[in-house]
Amino acid sequence: MTNARAERTADEAGADRFFSAATPLITVAICTRNRAGFLEQAVRSVLPQITGDTDVLIVDNASTDETPTITAQLKSLHSCVSVCREPELGLSAARNTALARARGQYVIFLDDDAVAEPGWLAAYRGLLGMALSGNIAAAGGAVFPRYETALPVWLDPRAHELGGSESPHAFDGPGGPWGCNFALHRARAIAAGGFDPAYGRKGRSMAAHEETDLFQRLNRAGYEVWWLPEARIRHWVAKERLTLAVHCRSMFSLGRSTALLRQQQVTGKLRRGCYFLVRLAAAPFHIAVCLLAGLAMALLGRVRVAANMVFRSVRIAGFAYQLAREALGTQ
């Protein structure tokens, strides 16, 4: 961190004036690995929004870059910032550490390559502060991309965007917010078992759904997951992610994670066996249909639709691959 970057703004200094040692309502948790430059931006987007009921926890997930130096400097500059290290590689492991170490009654997770827009923390505070005796166990807000480069012609501009209703409400049924911008009632999340290490990114793995799995367990326990549109963030999308190869890798991993979610919802040995058999038998047909549809759309010049059909076929392939591994007892 340069001297100029080490200097605190007036708003950041104000965060320390507001911060108190009492048990906070909210801990903003940022789990990070080898993104020192982005991490600093993420923290600095939150600091001007800090009040006495909020602190910040950075979980360093075994970083090998300058992250330890950056986190040490941020901690020394801001009394509301604390830092811990999780040596076990994986986003779920880091997030479980955040739940264990957080002081707040609620933990808001912000990705290390995202920035919170003004009013982000106030939106969460307004909902969560009124929900202490209510039934809310999780909430999440809108996500808008910050692209490093121009979008390729085949990519849907909304692919990295999460919008929705303009008014807060409880999600009806499965689903929920995205993992880069969501909050959890700490005690309820821990009681539900926290994040399952079978999900979530780990090293080069692009596995997903660690938050969705937890949301579903919270729903089954009788709690609500809320949509909070005013809690907006901007999420960095590097040019390396805007390639067909990376999107296919991501879709394959997403298919595998979705299979894990779905098969856990099927109870009973017979029902599960039938589920595996039907889905595995249908997968080649669905893949072929998607690829043929993609080819037809490409010939018609509808490149974006064609790409989406290819991505769907790859996701189905990942789904079938994971089911086959489960059926064969392969981990």
Coordinates of C-alpha atoms in Angstrom, one line a residue:
M1 CA 0.0 0.0 0.0
T2 CA 1.5 3.4 -1.0
N3 CA 1.5 6.3 1.4
A4 CA -1.3 8.0 -0.5
R5 CA -3.4 4.9 -0.3
A6 CA -2.6 4.4 3.4
E7 CA -4.0 7.9 4.2
R8 CA -7.5 7.7 5.6
T9 CA -10.3 9.8 4.1
A10 CA -12.5 11.8 6.4
D11 CA -15.3 9.3 6.0
E12 CA -13.0 6.4 6.9
A13 CA -11.8 8.2 10.0
G14 CA -15.4 8.8 10.9
A15 CA -16.0 5.1 10.9
D16 CA -13.6 4.8 13.8
R17 CA -15.3 7.6 15.7
F18 CA -18.7 5.8 15.4
F19 CA -17.3 2.3 16.2
S20 CA -17.9 1.1 19.8
A21 CA -16.6 -1.9 21.6
A22 CA -20.1 -3.2 22.4
T23 CA -21.4 -6.3 20.7
P24 CA -22.3 -5.0 17.2
L25 CA -25.6 -5.7 15.4
I26 CA -23.7 -6.4 12.1
T27 CA -20.3 -7.8 11.2
V28 CA -19.3 -7.2 7.5
A29 CA -17.3 -10.3 6.6
I30 CA -14.9 -10.2 3.5
C31 CA -13.4 -13.6 2.7
T32 CA -10.3 -13.2 0.5
R33 CA -7.6 -15.1 -1.3
N34 CA -4.9 -13.5 -3.4
R35 CA -6.8 -10.3 -4.3
A36 CA -4.9 -7.7 -2.3
G37 CA -5.7 -4.8 -4.6
F38 CA -9.4 -5.6 -4.9
L39 CA -9.7 -6.3 -1.1
E40 CA -8.6 -2.8 -0.3
Q41 CA -11.3 -1.3 -2.6
A42 CA -13.9 -3.6 -1.0
V43 CA -13.0 -2.5 2.5
R44 CA -12.8 1.2 1.6
S45 CA -16.3 1.0 0.1
V46 CA -17.7 -0.2 3.4
L47 CA -15.8 2.1 5.9
P48 CA -17.7 5.3 5.2
Q49 CA -20.9 3.4 6.0
I50 CA -19.8 2.1 9.4
T51 CA -21.6 3.2 12.6
G52 CA -21.3 2.0 16.1
D53 CA -23.4 -1.1 15.5
T54 CA -21.1 -2.5 12.8
D55 CA -17.6 -3.9 12.5
V56 CA -15.6 -5.5 9.7
L57 CA -13.9 -8.9 9.7
I58 CA -11.4 -9.9 7.0
V59 CA -10.8 -13.7 6.6
D60 CA -7.6 -14.4 4.7
N61 CA -8.0 -17.8 3.1
A62 CA -4.3 -18.8 2.9
S63 CA -3.3 -16.0 0.5
T64 CA 0.2 -16.0 -1.0
D65 CA 0.3 -12.5 -2.3
E66 CA 0.4 -9.1 -0.5
T67 CA -2.9 -9.7 1.2
P68 CA -1.3 -10.2 4.7
T69 CA 0.4 -6.8 4.4
I70 CA -2.7 -5.1 3.2
T71 CA -4.9 -6.6 6.0
A72 CA -2.4 -5.6 8.6
Q73 CA -2.3 -2.0 7.5
L74 CA -6.1 -1.8 7.3
K75 CA -6.3 -3.2 10.8
S76 CA -3.8 -0.7 12.1
L77 CA -5.6 2.2 10.5
H78 CA -9.1 1.3 11.5
S79 CA -10.2 0.1 14.9
C80 CA -13.4 -1.3 13.4
V81 CA -11.4 -3.8 11.3
S82 CA -10.2 -7.2 12.5
V83 CA -8.4 -9.9 10.6
C84 CA -8.1 -13.7 10.9
R85 CA -6.6 -16.4 8.8
E86 CA -8.2 -19.7 7.6
P87 CA -5.5 -22.1 6.4
E88 CA -8.0 -24.6 4.9
L89 CA -8.5 -23.7 1.3
G90 CA -12.1 -23.1 0.2
L91 CA -14.7 -20.5 0.3
S92 CA -17.0 -22.5 2.5
A93 CA -14.2 -23.0 5.1
A94 CA -13.5 -19.3 5.0
R95 CA -17.1 -18.4 5.5
N96 CA -17.5 -20.9 8.4
T97 CA -14.5 -19.2 10.0
A98 CA -16.3 -15.8 9.5
L99 CA -19.4 -17.1 11.2
A100 CA -17.3 -18.5 14.1
R101 CA -15.2 -15.3 14.6
A102 CA -17.8 -12.6 13.9
R103 CA -19.0 -10.5 16.8
G104 CA -22.2 -9.3 15.2
Q105 CA -25.7 -10.8 15.5
Y106 CA -25.8 -10.7 11.8
V107 CA -23.0 -11.4 9.3
I108 CA -23.0 -9.7 5.9
F109 CA -20.8 -11.4 3.3
L110 CA -19.3 -9.1 0.7
D111 CA -17.0 -10.6 -2.0
D112 CA -13.4 -9.3 -2.0
D113 CA -13.8 -8.1 -5.6
A114 CA -17.0 -6.2 -5.0
V115 CA -17.7 -2.7 -3.8
A116 CA -20.7 -1.6 -1.8
E117 CA -22.7 1.3 -3.1
P118 CA -23.6 4.2 -0.8
G119 CA -26.6 3.1 1.3
W120 CA -25.8 -0.6 1.1
L121 CA -25.2 -1.0 4.8
A122 CA -28.1 1.3 5.8
A123 CA -30.4 -0.9 3.7
Y124 CA -29.3 -4.0 5.6
R125 CA -29.4 -2.2 8.9
G126 CA -32.9 -1.1 8.3
L127 CA -34.2 -4.6 7.7
L128 CA -32.1 -6.6 10.2
G129 CA -32.4 -4.0 13.0
M130 CA -36.2 -4.6 12.9
A131 CA -35.9 -8.3 12.6
L132 CA -34.2 -9.2 15.9
S133 CA -37.3 -10.9 17.2
G134 CA -38.6 -11.9 13.8
N135 CA -38.2 -14.9 11.6
I136 CA -35.6 -13.6 9.1
A137 CA -32.4 -15.8 8.9
A138 CA -30.9 -14.4 5.7
A139 CA -31.2 -11.6 3.2
G140 CA -29.5 -10.4 0.1
G141 CA -29.4 -7.5 -2.3
A142 CA -28.8 -6.5 -5.9
V143 CA -25.7 -7.2 -7.9
F144 CA -24.4 -5.2 -10.9
P145 CA -21.3 -6.0 -12.8
R146 CA -18.2 -3.9 -13.3
Y147 CA -16.7 -5.3 -16.5
E148 CA -13.0 -5.0 -17.2
T149 CA -13.5 -5.0 -20.9
A150 CA -16.3 -4.9 -23.5
L151 CA -18.7 -7.8 -23.6
P152 CA -18.3 -10.5 -26.3
V153 CA -21.2 -10.7 -28.7
W154 CA -22.3 -14.1 -27.4
L155 CA -22.7 -13.0 -23.7
D156 CA -26.1 -11.9 -22.3
P157 CA -25.5 -8.5 -20.7
R158 CA -27.6 -9.6 -17.7
A159 CA -25.5 -12.8 -17.1
H160 CA -23.7 -11.2 -14.2
E161 CA -26.6 -9.1 -12.9
L162 CA -29.1 -9.8 -10.2
G163 CA -32.0 -7.5 -10.0
G164 CA -35.6 -8.1 -9.0
S165 CA -38.6 -6.5 -7.3
E166 CA -38.1 -2.9 -6.1
S167 CA -39.6 -3.7 -2.6
P168 CA -38.2 -6.0 0.1
H169 CA -40.0 -9.4 0.4
A170 CA -39.4 -12.9 1.5
F171 CA -38.4 -15.4 -1.1
D172 CA -41.2 -17.8 -1.9
G173 CA -39.7 -21.3 -2.4
P174 CA -36.2 -22.3 -3.3
G175 CA -33.6 -19.9 -4.4
G176 CA -32.3 -16.7 -2.8
P177 CA -29.6 -14.0 -3.1
W178 CA -26.2 -14.4 -4.7
G179 CA -23.2 -15.3 -2.6
C180 CA -21.4 -12.1 -3.2
N181 CA -23.9 -10.0 -1.3
F182 CA -26.0 -11.5 1.5
A183 CA -26.5 -11.5 5.2
L184 CA -27.1 -14.3 7.7
H185 CA -28.4 -14.4 11.2
R186 CA -25.3 -15.7 12.8
A187 CA -26.8 -18.0 15.5
R188 CA -29.4 -19.5 13.2
A189 CA -26.8 -20.1 10.4
I190 CA -24.5 -21.9 12.8
A191 CA -27.4 -23.9 14.3
A192 CA -28.3 -25.0 10.7
G193 CA -24.8 -26.4 10.2
G194 CA -23.1 -23.5 8.5
F195 CA -21.6 -23.8 5.0
D196 CA -21.1 -27.3 3.6
P197 CA -17.5 -27.8 2.3
A198 CA -18.9 -29.9 -0.5
Y199 CA -20.0 -26.6 -2.1
G200 CA -18.2 -23.4 -2.9
R201 CA -15.1 -22.5 -4.8
K202 CA -11.8 -24.2 -3.7
G203 CA -8.6 -23.6 -5.6
R204 CA -9.3 -24.0 -9.3
S205 CA -12.7 -25.5 -8.7
M206 CA -15.6 -23.3 -9.7
A207 CA -18.2 -25.1 -7.6
A208 CA -21.1 -23.0 -6.4
H209 CA -24.3 -23.1 -4.3
E210 CA -22.8 -23.0 -0.8
E211 CA -25.1 -20.2 0.1
T212 CA -28.1 -21.8 -1.7
D213 CA -27.6 -25.0 0.3
L214 CA -27.6 -23.1 3.5
F215 CA -30.6 -21.0 2.5
Q216 CA -32.6 -24.2 1.8
R217 CA -31.7 -25.6 5.2
L218 CA -32.8 -22.4 6.9
N219 CA -36.1 -22.5 5.0
R220 CA -36.6 -26.1 6.1
A221 CA -36.0 -25.0 9.7
G222 CA -38.9 -22.5 9.3
Y223 CA -36.9 -19.3 8.7
E224 CA -37.3 -16.7 6.0
V225 CA -34.8 -15.5 3.4
W226 CA -35.4 -11.9 2.2
W227 CA -34.8 -9.9 -1.0
L228 CA -33.4 -6.4 -0.2
P229 CA -33.1 -4.4 -3.5
E230 CA -31.6 -1.3 -2.0
A231 CA -28.5 -3.2 -0.7
R232 CA -26.6 -2.8 -4.0
I233 CA -23.1 -3.8 -4.9
R234 CA -20.8 -3.6 -8.0
H235 CA -19.1 -6.9 -8.7
W236 CA -15.8 -7.0 -10.7
V237 CA -15.8 -9.2 -13.8
A238 CA -12.3 -9.7 -15.1
K239 CA -11.7 -10.2 -18.8
E240 CA -10.4 -13.7 -18.2
R241 CA -14.0 -14.6 -17.1
L242 CA -15.4 -13.4 -20.5
T243 CA -14.3 -16.4 -22.5
L244 CA -16.2 -19.4 -23.8
A245 CA -13.8 -21.8 -22.1
V246 CA -14.3 -20.2 -18.6
H247 CA -18.0 -20.0 -19.1
C248 CA -18.1 -23.7 -20.0
R249 CA -16.0 -24.6 -17.0
S250 CA -18.3 -22.5 -14.8
M251 CA -21.5 -24.1 -16.2
F252 CA -20.1 -27.6 -15.8
S253 CA -19.3 -26.8 -12.1
L254 CA -22.7 -25.2 -11.6
G255 CA -24.3 -28.4 -13.0
R256 CA -22.3 -30.5 -10.5
S257 CA -23.3 -28.3 -7.6
T258 CA -27.0 -28.3 -8.7
A259 CA -26.9 -32.1 -8.8
L260 CA -25.6 -32.2 -5.2
L261 CA -28.5 -29.9 -4.1
R262 CA -31.2 -31.9 -6.0
Q263 CA -30.1 -35.3 -4.9
Q264 CA -30.1 -34.2 -1.2
Q265 CA -33.7 -33.3 -1.6
V266 CA -34.7 -36.8 -2.7
T267 CA -35.2 -39.0 0.3
G268 CA -35.5 -42.8 0.5
K269 CA -33.2 -45.3 -1.2
L270 CA -35.8 -46.4 -3.8
R271 CA -36.8 -42.9 -4.7
R272 CA -33.2 -41.8 -5.0
G273 CA -32.3 -44.7 -7.2
C274 CA -35.2 -44.0 -9.5
Y275 CA -34.2 -40.3 -9.6
F276 CA -30.6 -41.1 -10.6
L277 CA -31.8 -43.6 -13.2
V278 CA -34.3 -41.2 -14.9
R279 CA -32.0 -38.2 -14.9
L280 CA -29.0 -40.0 -16.1
A281 CA -31.0 -41.7 -18.9
A282 CA -32.5 -38.4 -20.0
A283 CA -29.2 -36.4 -19.9
P284 CA -27.8 -37.5 -23.4
F285 CA -31.2 -36.6 -25.0
H286 CA -31.3 -33.2 -23.4
I287 CA -27.7 -32.4 -24.3
A288 CA -28.3 -33.4 -27.9
V289 CA -31.4 -31.2 -28.1
C290 CA -29.5 -28.2 -26.7
L291 CA -26.6 -28.6 -29.0
L292 CA -28.8 -29.0 -32.1
A293 CA -30.8 -26.0 -31.0
G294 CA -27.6 -24.1 -30.5
L295 CA -26.4 -25.0 -34.0
A296 CA -29.7 -23.9 -35.5
M297 CA -29.6 -20.6 -33.7
A298 CA -26.0 -20.0 -34.8
L299 CA -26.9 -20.6 -38.5
L300 CA -29.7 -18.1 -38.1
G301 CA -27.2 -15.6 -36.7
R302 CA -28.6 -15.6 -33.2
V303 CA -25.2 -16.0 -31.6
R304 CA -26.3 -15.1 -28.0
V305 CA -29.1 -17.7 -28.0
A306 CA -26.8 -20.3 -29.5
A307 CA -24.2 -19.7 -26.8
N308 CA -26.8 -20.0 -24.1
M309 CA -27.9 -23.4 -25.5
V310 CA -24.3 -24.6 -25.5
F311 CA -23.9 -23.4 -21.9
R312 CA -27.1 -25.3 -21.0
S313 CA -25.8 -28.5 -22.5
V314 CA -22.6 -28.2 -20.6
R315 CA -24.5 -27.6 -17.3
I316 CA -26.6 -30.7 -18.0
A317 CA -23.4 -32.6 -18.6
G318 CA -22.0 -31.5 -15.3
F319 CA -25.3 -32.4 -13.6
A320 CA -25.2 -35.9 -15.1
Y321 CA -21.5 -36.4 -14.3
Q322 CA -22.1 -35.6 -10.6
L323 CA -25.1 -37.9 -10.4
A324 CA -23.0 -40.7 -12.0
R325 CA -20.2 -40.2 -9.4
E326 CA -22.8 -40.3 -6.6
A327 CA -24.4 -43.5 -8.0
L328 CA -21.0 -45.2 -8.3
G329 CA -20.0 -44.0 -4.8
T330 CA -17.1 -41.9 -6.2
Q331 CA -16.2 -38.7 -4.4

